[in-house]
PDB file of C-alpha atoms and ligand atoms in Angstrom:
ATOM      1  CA  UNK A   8       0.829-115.253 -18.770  1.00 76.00           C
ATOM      2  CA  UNK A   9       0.007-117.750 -15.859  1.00 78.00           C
ATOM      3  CA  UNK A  10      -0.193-116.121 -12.658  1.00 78.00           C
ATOM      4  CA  UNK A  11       1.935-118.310  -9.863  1.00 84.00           C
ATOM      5  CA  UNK A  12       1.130-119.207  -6.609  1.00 88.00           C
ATOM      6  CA  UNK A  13       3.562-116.791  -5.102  1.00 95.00           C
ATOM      7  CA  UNK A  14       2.849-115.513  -1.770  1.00 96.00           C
ATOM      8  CA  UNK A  15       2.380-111.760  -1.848  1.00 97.00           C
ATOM      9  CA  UNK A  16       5.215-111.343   1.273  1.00 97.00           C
ATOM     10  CA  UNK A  17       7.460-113.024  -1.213  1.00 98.00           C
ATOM     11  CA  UNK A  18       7.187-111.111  -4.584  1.00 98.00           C
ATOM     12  CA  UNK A  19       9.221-108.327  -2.689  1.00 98.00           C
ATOM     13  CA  UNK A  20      12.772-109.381  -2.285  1.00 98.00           C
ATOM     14  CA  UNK A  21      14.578-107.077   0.503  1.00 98.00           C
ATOM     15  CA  UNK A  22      18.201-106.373  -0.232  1.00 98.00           C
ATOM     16  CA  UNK A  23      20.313-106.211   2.973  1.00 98.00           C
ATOM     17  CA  UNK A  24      22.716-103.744   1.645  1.00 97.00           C
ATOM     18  CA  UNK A  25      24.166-102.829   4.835  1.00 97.00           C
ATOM     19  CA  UNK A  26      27.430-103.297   6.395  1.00 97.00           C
ATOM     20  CA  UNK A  27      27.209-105.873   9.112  1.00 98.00           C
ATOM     21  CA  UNK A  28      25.204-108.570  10.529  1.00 98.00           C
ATOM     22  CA  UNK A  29      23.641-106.337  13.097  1.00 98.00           C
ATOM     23  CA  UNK A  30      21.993-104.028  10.885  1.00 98.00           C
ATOM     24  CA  UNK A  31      21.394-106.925   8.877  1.00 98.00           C
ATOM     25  CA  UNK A  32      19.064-108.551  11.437  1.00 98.00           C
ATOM     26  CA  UNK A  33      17.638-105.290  12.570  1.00 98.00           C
ATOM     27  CA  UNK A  34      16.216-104.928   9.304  1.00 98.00           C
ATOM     28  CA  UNK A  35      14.916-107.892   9.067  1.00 98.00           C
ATOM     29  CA  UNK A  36      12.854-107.096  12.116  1.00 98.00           C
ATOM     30  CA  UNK A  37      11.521-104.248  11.071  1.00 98.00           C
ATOM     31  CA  UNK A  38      10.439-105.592   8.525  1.00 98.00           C
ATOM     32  CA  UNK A  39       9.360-109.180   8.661  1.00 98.00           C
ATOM     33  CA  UNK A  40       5.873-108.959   9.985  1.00 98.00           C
ATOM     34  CA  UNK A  41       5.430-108.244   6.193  1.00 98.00           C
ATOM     35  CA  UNK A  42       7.781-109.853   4.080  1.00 98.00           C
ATOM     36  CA  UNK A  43       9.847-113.357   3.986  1.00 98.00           C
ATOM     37  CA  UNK A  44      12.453-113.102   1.228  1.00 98.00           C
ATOM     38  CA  UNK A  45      15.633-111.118   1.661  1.00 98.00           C
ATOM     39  CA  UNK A  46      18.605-110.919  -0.207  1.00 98.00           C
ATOM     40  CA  UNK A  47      22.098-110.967   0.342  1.00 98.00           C
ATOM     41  CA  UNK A  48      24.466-109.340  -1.616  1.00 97.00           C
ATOM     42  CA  UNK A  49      28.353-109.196  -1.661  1.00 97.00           C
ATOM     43  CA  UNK A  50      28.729-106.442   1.555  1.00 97.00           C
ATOM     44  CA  UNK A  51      27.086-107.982   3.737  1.00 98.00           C
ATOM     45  CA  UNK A  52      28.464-111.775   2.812  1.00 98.00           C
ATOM     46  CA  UNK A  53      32.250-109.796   3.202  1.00 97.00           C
ATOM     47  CA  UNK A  54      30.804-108.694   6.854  1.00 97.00           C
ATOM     48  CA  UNK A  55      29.236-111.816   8.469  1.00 94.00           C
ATOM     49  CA  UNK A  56      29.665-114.845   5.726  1.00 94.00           C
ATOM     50  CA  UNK A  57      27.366-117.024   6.389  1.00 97.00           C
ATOM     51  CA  UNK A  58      26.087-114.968   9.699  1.00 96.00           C
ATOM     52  CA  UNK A  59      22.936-113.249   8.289  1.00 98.00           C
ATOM     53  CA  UNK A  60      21.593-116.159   5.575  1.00 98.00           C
ATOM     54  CA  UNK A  61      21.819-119.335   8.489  1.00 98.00           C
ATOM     55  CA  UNK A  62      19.890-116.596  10.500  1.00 98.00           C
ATOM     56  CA  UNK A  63      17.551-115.884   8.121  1.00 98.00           C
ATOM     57  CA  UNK A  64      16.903-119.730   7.445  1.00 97.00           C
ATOM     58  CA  UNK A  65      16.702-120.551  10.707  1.00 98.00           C
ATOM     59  CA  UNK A  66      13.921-117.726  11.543  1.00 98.00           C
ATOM     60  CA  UNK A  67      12.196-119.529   8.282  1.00 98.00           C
ATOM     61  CA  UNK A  68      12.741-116.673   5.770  1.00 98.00           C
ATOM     62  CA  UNK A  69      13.642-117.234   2.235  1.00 98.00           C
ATOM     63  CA  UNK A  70      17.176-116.266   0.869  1.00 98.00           C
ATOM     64  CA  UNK A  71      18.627-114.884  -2.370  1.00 98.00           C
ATOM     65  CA  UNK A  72      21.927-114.752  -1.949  1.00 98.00           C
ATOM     66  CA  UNK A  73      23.436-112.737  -5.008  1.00 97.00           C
ATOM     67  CA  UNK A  74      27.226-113.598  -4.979  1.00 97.00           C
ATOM     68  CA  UNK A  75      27.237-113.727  -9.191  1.00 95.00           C
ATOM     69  CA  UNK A  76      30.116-116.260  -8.992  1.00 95.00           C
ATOM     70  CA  UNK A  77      32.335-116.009 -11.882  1.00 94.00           C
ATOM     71  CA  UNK A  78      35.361-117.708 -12.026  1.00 94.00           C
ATOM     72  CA  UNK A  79      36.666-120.767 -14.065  1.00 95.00           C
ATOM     73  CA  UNK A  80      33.693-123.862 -13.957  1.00 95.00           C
ATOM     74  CA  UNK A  81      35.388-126.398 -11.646  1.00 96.00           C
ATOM     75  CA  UNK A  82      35.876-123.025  -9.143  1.00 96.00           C
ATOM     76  CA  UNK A  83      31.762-122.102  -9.311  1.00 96.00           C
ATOM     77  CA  UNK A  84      30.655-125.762  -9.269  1.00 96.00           C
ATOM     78  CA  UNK A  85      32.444-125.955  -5.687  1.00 95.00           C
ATOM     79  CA  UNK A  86      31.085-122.617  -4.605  1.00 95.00           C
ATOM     80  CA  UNK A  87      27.640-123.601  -5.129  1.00 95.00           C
ATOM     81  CA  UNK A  88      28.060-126.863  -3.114  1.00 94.00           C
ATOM     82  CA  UNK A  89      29.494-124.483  -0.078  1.00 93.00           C
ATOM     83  CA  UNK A  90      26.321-122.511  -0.075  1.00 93.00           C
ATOM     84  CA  UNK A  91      23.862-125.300  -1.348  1.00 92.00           C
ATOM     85  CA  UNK A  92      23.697-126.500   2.074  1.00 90.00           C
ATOM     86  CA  UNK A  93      22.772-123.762   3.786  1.00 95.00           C
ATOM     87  CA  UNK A  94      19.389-124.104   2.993  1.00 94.00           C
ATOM     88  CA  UNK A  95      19.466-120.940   0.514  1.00 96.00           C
ATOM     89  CA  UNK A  96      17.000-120.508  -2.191  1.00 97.00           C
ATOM     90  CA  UNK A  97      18.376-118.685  -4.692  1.00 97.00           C
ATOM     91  CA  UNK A  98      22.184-117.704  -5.725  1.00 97.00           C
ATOM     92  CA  UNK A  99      23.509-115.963  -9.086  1.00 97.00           C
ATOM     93  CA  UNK A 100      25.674-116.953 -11.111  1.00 95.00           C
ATOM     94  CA  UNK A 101      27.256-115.199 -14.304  1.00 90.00           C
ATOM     95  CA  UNK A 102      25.575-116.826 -17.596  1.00 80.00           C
ATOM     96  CA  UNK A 103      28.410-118.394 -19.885  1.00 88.00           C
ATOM     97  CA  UNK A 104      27.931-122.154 -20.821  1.00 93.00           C
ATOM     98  CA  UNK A 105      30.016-123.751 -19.154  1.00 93.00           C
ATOM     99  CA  UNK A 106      29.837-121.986 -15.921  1.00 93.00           C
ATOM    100  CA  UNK A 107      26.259-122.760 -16.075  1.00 94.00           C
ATOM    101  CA  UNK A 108      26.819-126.898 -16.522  1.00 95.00           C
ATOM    102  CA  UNK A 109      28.959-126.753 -14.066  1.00 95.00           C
ATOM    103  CA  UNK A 110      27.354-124.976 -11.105  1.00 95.00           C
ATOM    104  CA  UNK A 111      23.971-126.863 -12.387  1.00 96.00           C
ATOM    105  CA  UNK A 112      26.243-130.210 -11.213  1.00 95.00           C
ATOM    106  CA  UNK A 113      26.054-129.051  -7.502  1.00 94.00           C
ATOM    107  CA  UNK A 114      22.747-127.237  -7.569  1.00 91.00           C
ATOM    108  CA  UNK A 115      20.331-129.568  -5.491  1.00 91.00           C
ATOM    109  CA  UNK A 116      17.207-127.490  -4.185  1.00 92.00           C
ATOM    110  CA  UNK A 117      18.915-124.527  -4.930  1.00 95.00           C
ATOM    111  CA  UNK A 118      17.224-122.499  -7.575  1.00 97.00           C
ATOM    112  CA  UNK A 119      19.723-120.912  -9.976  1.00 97.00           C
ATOM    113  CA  UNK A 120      19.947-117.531 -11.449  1.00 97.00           C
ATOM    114  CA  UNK A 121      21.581-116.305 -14.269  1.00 95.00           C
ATOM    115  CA  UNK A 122      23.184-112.759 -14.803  1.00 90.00           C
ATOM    116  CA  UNK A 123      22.649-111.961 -18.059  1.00 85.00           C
ATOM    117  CA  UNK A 124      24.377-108.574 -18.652  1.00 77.00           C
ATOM    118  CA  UNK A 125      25.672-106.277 -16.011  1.00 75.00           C
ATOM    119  CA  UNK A 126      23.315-102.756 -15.866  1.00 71.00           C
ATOM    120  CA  UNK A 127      26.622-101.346 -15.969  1.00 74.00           C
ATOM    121  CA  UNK A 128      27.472-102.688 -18.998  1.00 76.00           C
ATOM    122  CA  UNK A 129      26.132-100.197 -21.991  1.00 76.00           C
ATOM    123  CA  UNK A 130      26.035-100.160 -25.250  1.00 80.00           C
ATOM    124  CA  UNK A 131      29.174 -98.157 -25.903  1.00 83.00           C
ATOM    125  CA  UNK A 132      30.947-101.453 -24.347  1.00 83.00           C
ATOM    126  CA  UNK A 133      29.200-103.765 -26.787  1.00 80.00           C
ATOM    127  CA  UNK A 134      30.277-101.374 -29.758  1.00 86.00           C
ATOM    128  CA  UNK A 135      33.836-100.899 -27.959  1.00 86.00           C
ATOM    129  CA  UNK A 136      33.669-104.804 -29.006  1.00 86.00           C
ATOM    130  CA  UNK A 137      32.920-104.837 -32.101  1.00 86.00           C
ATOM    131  CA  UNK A 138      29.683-106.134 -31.360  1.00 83.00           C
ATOM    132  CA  UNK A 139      26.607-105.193 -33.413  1.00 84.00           C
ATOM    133  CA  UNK A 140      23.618-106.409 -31.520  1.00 84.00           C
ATOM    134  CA  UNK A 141      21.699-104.532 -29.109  1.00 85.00           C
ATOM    135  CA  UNK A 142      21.934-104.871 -25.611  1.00 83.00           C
ATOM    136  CA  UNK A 143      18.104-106.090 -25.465  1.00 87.00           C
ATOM    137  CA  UNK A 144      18.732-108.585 -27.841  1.00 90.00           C
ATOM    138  CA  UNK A 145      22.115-109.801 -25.551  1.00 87.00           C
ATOM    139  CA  UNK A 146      19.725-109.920 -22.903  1.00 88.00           C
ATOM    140  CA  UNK A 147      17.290-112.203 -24.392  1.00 93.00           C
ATOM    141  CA  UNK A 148      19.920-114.724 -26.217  1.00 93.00           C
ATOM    142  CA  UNK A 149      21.796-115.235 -22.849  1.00 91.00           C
ATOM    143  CA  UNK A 150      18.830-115.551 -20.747  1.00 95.00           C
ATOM    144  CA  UNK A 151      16.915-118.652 -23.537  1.00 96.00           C
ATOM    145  CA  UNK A 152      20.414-119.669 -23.385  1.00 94.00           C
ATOM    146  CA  UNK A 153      20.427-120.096 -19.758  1.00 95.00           C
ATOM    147  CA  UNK A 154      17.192-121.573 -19.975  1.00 96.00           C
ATOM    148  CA  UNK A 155      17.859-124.328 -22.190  1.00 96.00           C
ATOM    149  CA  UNK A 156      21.248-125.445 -20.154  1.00 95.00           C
ATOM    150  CA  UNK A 157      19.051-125.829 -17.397  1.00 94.00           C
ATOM    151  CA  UNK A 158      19.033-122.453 -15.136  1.00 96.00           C
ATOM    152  CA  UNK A 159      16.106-121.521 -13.731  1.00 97.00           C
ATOM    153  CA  UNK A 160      15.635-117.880 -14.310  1.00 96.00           C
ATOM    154  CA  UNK A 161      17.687-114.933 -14.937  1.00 96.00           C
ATOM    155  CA  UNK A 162      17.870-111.228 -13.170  1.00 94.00           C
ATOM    156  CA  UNK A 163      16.286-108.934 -15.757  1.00 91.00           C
ATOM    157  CA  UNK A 164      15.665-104.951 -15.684  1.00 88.00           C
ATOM    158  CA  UNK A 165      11.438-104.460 -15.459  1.00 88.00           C
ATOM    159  CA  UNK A 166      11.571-103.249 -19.075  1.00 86.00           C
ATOM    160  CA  UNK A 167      13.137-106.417 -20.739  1.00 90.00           C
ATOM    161  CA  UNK A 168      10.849-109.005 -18.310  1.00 93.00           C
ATOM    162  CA  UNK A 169       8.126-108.372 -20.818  1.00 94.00           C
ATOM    163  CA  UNK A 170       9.864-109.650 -23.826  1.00 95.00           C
ATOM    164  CA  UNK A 171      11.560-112.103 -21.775  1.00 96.00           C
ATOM    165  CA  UNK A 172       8.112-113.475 -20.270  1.00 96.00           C
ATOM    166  CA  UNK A 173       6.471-113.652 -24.117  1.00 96.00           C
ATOM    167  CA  UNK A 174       9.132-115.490 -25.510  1.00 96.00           C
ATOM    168  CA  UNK A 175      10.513-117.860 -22.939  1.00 96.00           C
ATOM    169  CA  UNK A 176       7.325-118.718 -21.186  1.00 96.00           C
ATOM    170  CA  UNK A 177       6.038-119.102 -17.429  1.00 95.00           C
ATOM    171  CA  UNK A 178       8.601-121.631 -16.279  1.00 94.00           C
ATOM    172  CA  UNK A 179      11.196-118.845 -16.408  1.00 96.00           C
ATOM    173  CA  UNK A 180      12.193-117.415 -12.579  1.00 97.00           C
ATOM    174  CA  UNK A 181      12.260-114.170 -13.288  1.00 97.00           C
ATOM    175  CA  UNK A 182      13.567-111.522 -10.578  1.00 96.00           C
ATOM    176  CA  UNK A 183      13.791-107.884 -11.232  1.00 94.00           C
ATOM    177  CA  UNK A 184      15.841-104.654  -9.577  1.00 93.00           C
ATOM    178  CA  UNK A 185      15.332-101.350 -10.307  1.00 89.00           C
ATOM    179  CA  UNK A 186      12.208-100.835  -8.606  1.00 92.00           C
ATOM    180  CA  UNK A 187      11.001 -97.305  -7.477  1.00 89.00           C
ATOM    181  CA  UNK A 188       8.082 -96.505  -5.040  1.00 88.00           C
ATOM    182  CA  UNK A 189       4.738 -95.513  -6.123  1.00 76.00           C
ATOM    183  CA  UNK A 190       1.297 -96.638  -6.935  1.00 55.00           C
ATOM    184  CA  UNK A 191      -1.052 -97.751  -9.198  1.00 50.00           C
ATOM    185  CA  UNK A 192       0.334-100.028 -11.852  1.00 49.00           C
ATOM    186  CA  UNK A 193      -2.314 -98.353 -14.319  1.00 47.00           C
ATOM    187  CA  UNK A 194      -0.915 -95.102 -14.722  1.00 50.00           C
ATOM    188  CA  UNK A 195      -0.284 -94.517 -17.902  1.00 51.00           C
ATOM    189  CA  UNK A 196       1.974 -91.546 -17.760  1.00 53.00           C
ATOM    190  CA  UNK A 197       4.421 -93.910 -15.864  1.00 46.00           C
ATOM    191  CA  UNK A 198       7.431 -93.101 -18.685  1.00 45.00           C
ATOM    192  CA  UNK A 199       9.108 -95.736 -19.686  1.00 40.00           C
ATOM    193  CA  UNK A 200      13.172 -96.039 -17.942  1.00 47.00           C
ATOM    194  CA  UNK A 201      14.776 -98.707 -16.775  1.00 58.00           C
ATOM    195  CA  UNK A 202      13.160 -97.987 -13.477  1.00 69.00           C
ATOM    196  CA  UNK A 203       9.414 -99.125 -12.614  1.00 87.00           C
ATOM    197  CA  UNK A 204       7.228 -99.350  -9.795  1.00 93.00           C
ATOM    198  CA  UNK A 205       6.371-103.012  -8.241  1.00 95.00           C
ATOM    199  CA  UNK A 206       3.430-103.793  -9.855  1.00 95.00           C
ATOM    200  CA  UNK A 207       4.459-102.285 -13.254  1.00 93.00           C
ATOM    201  CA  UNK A 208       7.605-104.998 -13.195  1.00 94.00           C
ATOM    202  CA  UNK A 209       4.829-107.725 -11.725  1.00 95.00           C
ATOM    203  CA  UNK A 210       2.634-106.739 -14.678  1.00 94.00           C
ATOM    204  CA  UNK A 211       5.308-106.941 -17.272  1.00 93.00           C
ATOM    205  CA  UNK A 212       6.260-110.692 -16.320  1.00 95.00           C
ATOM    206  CA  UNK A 213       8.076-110.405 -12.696  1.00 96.00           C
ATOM    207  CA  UNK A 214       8.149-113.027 -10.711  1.00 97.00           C
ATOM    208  CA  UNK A 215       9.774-111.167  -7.869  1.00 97.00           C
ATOM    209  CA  UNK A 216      11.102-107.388  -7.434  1.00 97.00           C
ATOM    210  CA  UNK A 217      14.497-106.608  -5.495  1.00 96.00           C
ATOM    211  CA  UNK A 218      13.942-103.494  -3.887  1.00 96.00           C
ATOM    212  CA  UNK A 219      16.332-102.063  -1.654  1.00 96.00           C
ATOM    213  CA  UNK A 220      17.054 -98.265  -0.492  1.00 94.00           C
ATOM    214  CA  UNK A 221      13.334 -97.075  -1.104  1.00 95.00           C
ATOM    215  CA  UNK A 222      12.488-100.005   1.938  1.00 96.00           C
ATOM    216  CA  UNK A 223      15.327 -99.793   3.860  1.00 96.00           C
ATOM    217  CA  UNK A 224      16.059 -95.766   4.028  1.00 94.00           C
ATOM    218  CA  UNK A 225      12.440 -95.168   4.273  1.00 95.00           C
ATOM    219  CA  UNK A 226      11.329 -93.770   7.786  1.00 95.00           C
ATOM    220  CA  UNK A 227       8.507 -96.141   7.098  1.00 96.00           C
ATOM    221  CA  UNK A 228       9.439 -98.955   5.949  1.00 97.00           C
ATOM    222  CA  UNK A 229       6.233-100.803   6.659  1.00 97.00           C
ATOM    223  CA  UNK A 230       4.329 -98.053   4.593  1.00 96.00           C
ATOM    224  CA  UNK A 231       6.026 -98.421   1.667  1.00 96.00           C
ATOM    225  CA  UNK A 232       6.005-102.202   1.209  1.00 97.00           C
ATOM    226  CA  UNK A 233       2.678-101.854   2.310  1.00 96.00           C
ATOM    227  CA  UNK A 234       1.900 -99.468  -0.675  1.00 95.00           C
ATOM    228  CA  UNK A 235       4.166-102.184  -2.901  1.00 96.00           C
ATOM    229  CA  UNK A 236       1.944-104.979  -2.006  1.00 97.00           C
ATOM    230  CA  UNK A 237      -0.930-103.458  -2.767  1.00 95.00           C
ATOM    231  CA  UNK A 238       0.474-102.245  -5.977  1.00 94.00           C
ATOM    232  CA  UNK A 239       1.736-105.734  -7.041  1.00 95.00           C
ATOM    233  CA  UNK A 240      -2.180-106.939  -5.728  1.00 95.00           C
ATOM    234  CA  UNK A 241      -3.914-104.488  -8.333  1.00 93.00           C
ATOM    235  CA  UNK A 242      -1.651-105.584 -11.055  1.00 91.00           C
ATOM    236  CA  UNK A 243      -2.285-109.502 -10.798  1.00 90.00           C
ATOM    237  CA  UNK A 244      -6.018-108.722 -10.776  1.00 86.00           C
TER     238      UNK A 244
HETATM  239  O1  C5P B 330      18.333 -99.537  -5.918  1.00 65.37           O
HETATM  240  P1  C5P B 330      18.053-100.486  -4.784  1.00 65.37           P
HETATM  241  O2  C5P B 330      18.640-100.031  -3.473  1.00 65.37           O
HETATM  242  O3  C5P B 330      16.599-100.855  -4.665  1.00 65.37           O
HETATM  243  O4  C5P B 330      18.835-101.814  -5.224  1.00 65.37           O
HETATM  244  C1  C5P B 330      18.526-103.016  -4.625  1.00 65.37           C
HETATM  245  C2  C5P B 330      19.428-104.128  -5.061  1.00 65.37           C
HETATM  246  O5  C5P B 330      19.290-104.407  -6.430  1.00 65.37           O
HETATM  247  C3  C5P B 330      20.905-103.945  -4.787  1.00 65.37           C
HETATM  248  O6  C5P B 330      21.284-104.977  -3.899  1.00 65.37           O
HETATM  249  C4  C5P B 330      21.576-104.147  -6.115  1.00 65.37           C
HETATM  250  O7  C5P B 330      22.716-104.983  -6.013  1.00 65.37           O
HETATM  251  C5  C5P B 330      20.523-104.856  -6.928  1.00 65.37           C
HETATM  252  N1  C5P B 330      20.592-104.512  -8.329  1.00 65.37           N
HETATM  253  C6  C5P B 330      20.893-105.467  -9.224  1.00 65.37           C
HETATM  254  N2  C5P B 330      20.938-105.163 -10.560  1.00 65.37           N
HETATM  255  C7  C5P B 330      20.658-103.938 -10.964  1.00 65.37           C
HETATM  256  C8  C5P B 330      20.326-102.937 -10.063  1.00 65.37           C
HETATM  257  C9  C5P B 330      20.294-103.261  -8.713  1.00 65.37           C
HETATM  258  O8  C5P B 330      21.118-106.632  -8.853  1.00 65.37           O
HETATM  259  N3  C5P B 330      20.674-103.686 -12.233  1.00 65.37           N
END
C-alpha cells in the first residue's frame, strides 16, 4: 500500500455535530491550530446551511460535507451543483448506479463519496430481504462498483478498509468513522469491533478518520488529537 502525501492535520476529519453555527465555529477554534478538515453533517447544515462550510472555506480549511443525498438522479445531480460551488471538498452520496452517473455529471473539483451500506443496516435486514450475502461482501461489491462508475472513494468502517484497500487499490479515497481514542497502533490485544483507534484504521488502508465526540466532548481536545496524530505518525512508519 502506497503511502499518500496527506498532511498529518488532514487525516483527522472533525465532525461538527453540534447544533448551530456558533458552536460550530467555536470548535473550529479550538481546534484548528491542529487540524484543517472538518465535516459537516446533516444538524448542523439544518442550523446554518451554508453558514459554517463558506466559513470554513473562507478561513482555508477543508470540508466534508456529509449530506448522503438520495433521492431520484436528476434531484442529486442538481444538489451537487448547489454545493459544488462552494468550494467544498468532499460530499456523500448514496451508492446506486444511477445516482452515481448522475451526481458524477455536476461533480467538478468536488471529490465524491459513496455510502456503501448504512452501519445501521445489519444483517438481519439483508436476511429480512431475502438476501444471502454478507454484509462485508455488500460492502465491497458497492464500493468496486462505485469505483468503476467513477466515484472517488467510499465511507467504510476501519475493519472493512483493509479488504477494501487490497482489492481496489491506492486510488480509492477512503474515509473511515468509528474511531475511538487511544494509542499505539501496535497493540496487539486491540480486539477486533467495528471500532478502532486512528492509526489502527490508518494502518488498515485509511485515508482519513472521522472522529467526532472523543475530540469534541473531550476537556482536551488538543490532547487527544494530539495523541491521534501521533498514533496515525507511528502507523505510517
Ligand atoms: O462517534 P463519533 O462522534 O466520532 O462520530 C463521528 C461522525 O461519524 C458522526 O458525524 C457520524 O455521522 C459519522 N459516522 C458515520 N458512519 C458511521 C458512524 C459514524 O458517518 N458508521
Amino acid at each position: 500500500m502506497a503511502i499518500k502525501d496527506i498532511p498529518l492535520r488532514e487525516r483527522i476529519i472533525l465532525a461538527l455535530d453540534v447544533d448551530s453555527p456558533e458552536k460550530a465555529k467555536e470548535l473550529v477554534r479550538r481546534t484548528e491550530s491542529h487540524l484543517g478538515y472538518y465535516k459537516v453533517g446533516l444538524q448542523l447544515f439544518m442550523a446554518g446551511w451554508f453558514d459554517t462550510v463558506d466559513w470554513l472555506v473562507a478561513r482555508g480549511h477543508k470540508v466534508m460535507l456529509d449530506l448522503k443525498f438520495f433521492d431520484i438522479p436528476e434531484t442529486v445531480k442538481l444538489a451537487v451543483a448547489q454545493i459544488r460551488n462552494h468550494g467544498v471538498s468532499l460530499a456523500t452520496i448514496h451508492g446506486n448506479d444511477a445516482i452515481i452517473r448522475a451526481a458524477l455529471t455536476e461533480k467538478g473539483d468536488l471529490q465524491l463519496l459513496a455510502v456503501t451500506v448504512l452501519t445501521s443496516f445489519g444483517e438481519e435486514d439483508l436476511r429480512a430481504m431475502g438476501m444471502t450475502q454478507s454484509i462485508e461482501d455488500l460492502v465491497y461489491y458497492r464500493a468496486k462498483r462505485a469505483l468503476e462508475l467513477g466515484c472517488d472513494g467510499v465511507v467504510s468502517s476501519g475493519l472493512e478498509a483493509g479488504r477494501l484497500r487490497d482489492g481496489l487499490g491506492d486510488k480509492l479515497l477512503l474515509v473511515t468513522p468509528g474511531i475511538r481514542p487511544g494509542a499505539n497502533v501496535m497493540d496487539e490485544t486491540d480486539d477486533q469491533t467495528r471500532v478502532m483507534t486512528a492509526g489502527r484504521a490508518i494502518a488498515n488502508g485509511a485515508d482519513h478518520v472521522v472522529v467526532g465526540r472523543p475530540i469534541a466532548k473531550a476537556a482536551d481536545p488538543i490532547a487527544v488529537i494530539a495523541a491521534m496524530q501521533r498514533d496515525i505518525e507511528l502507523s505510517l512508519r
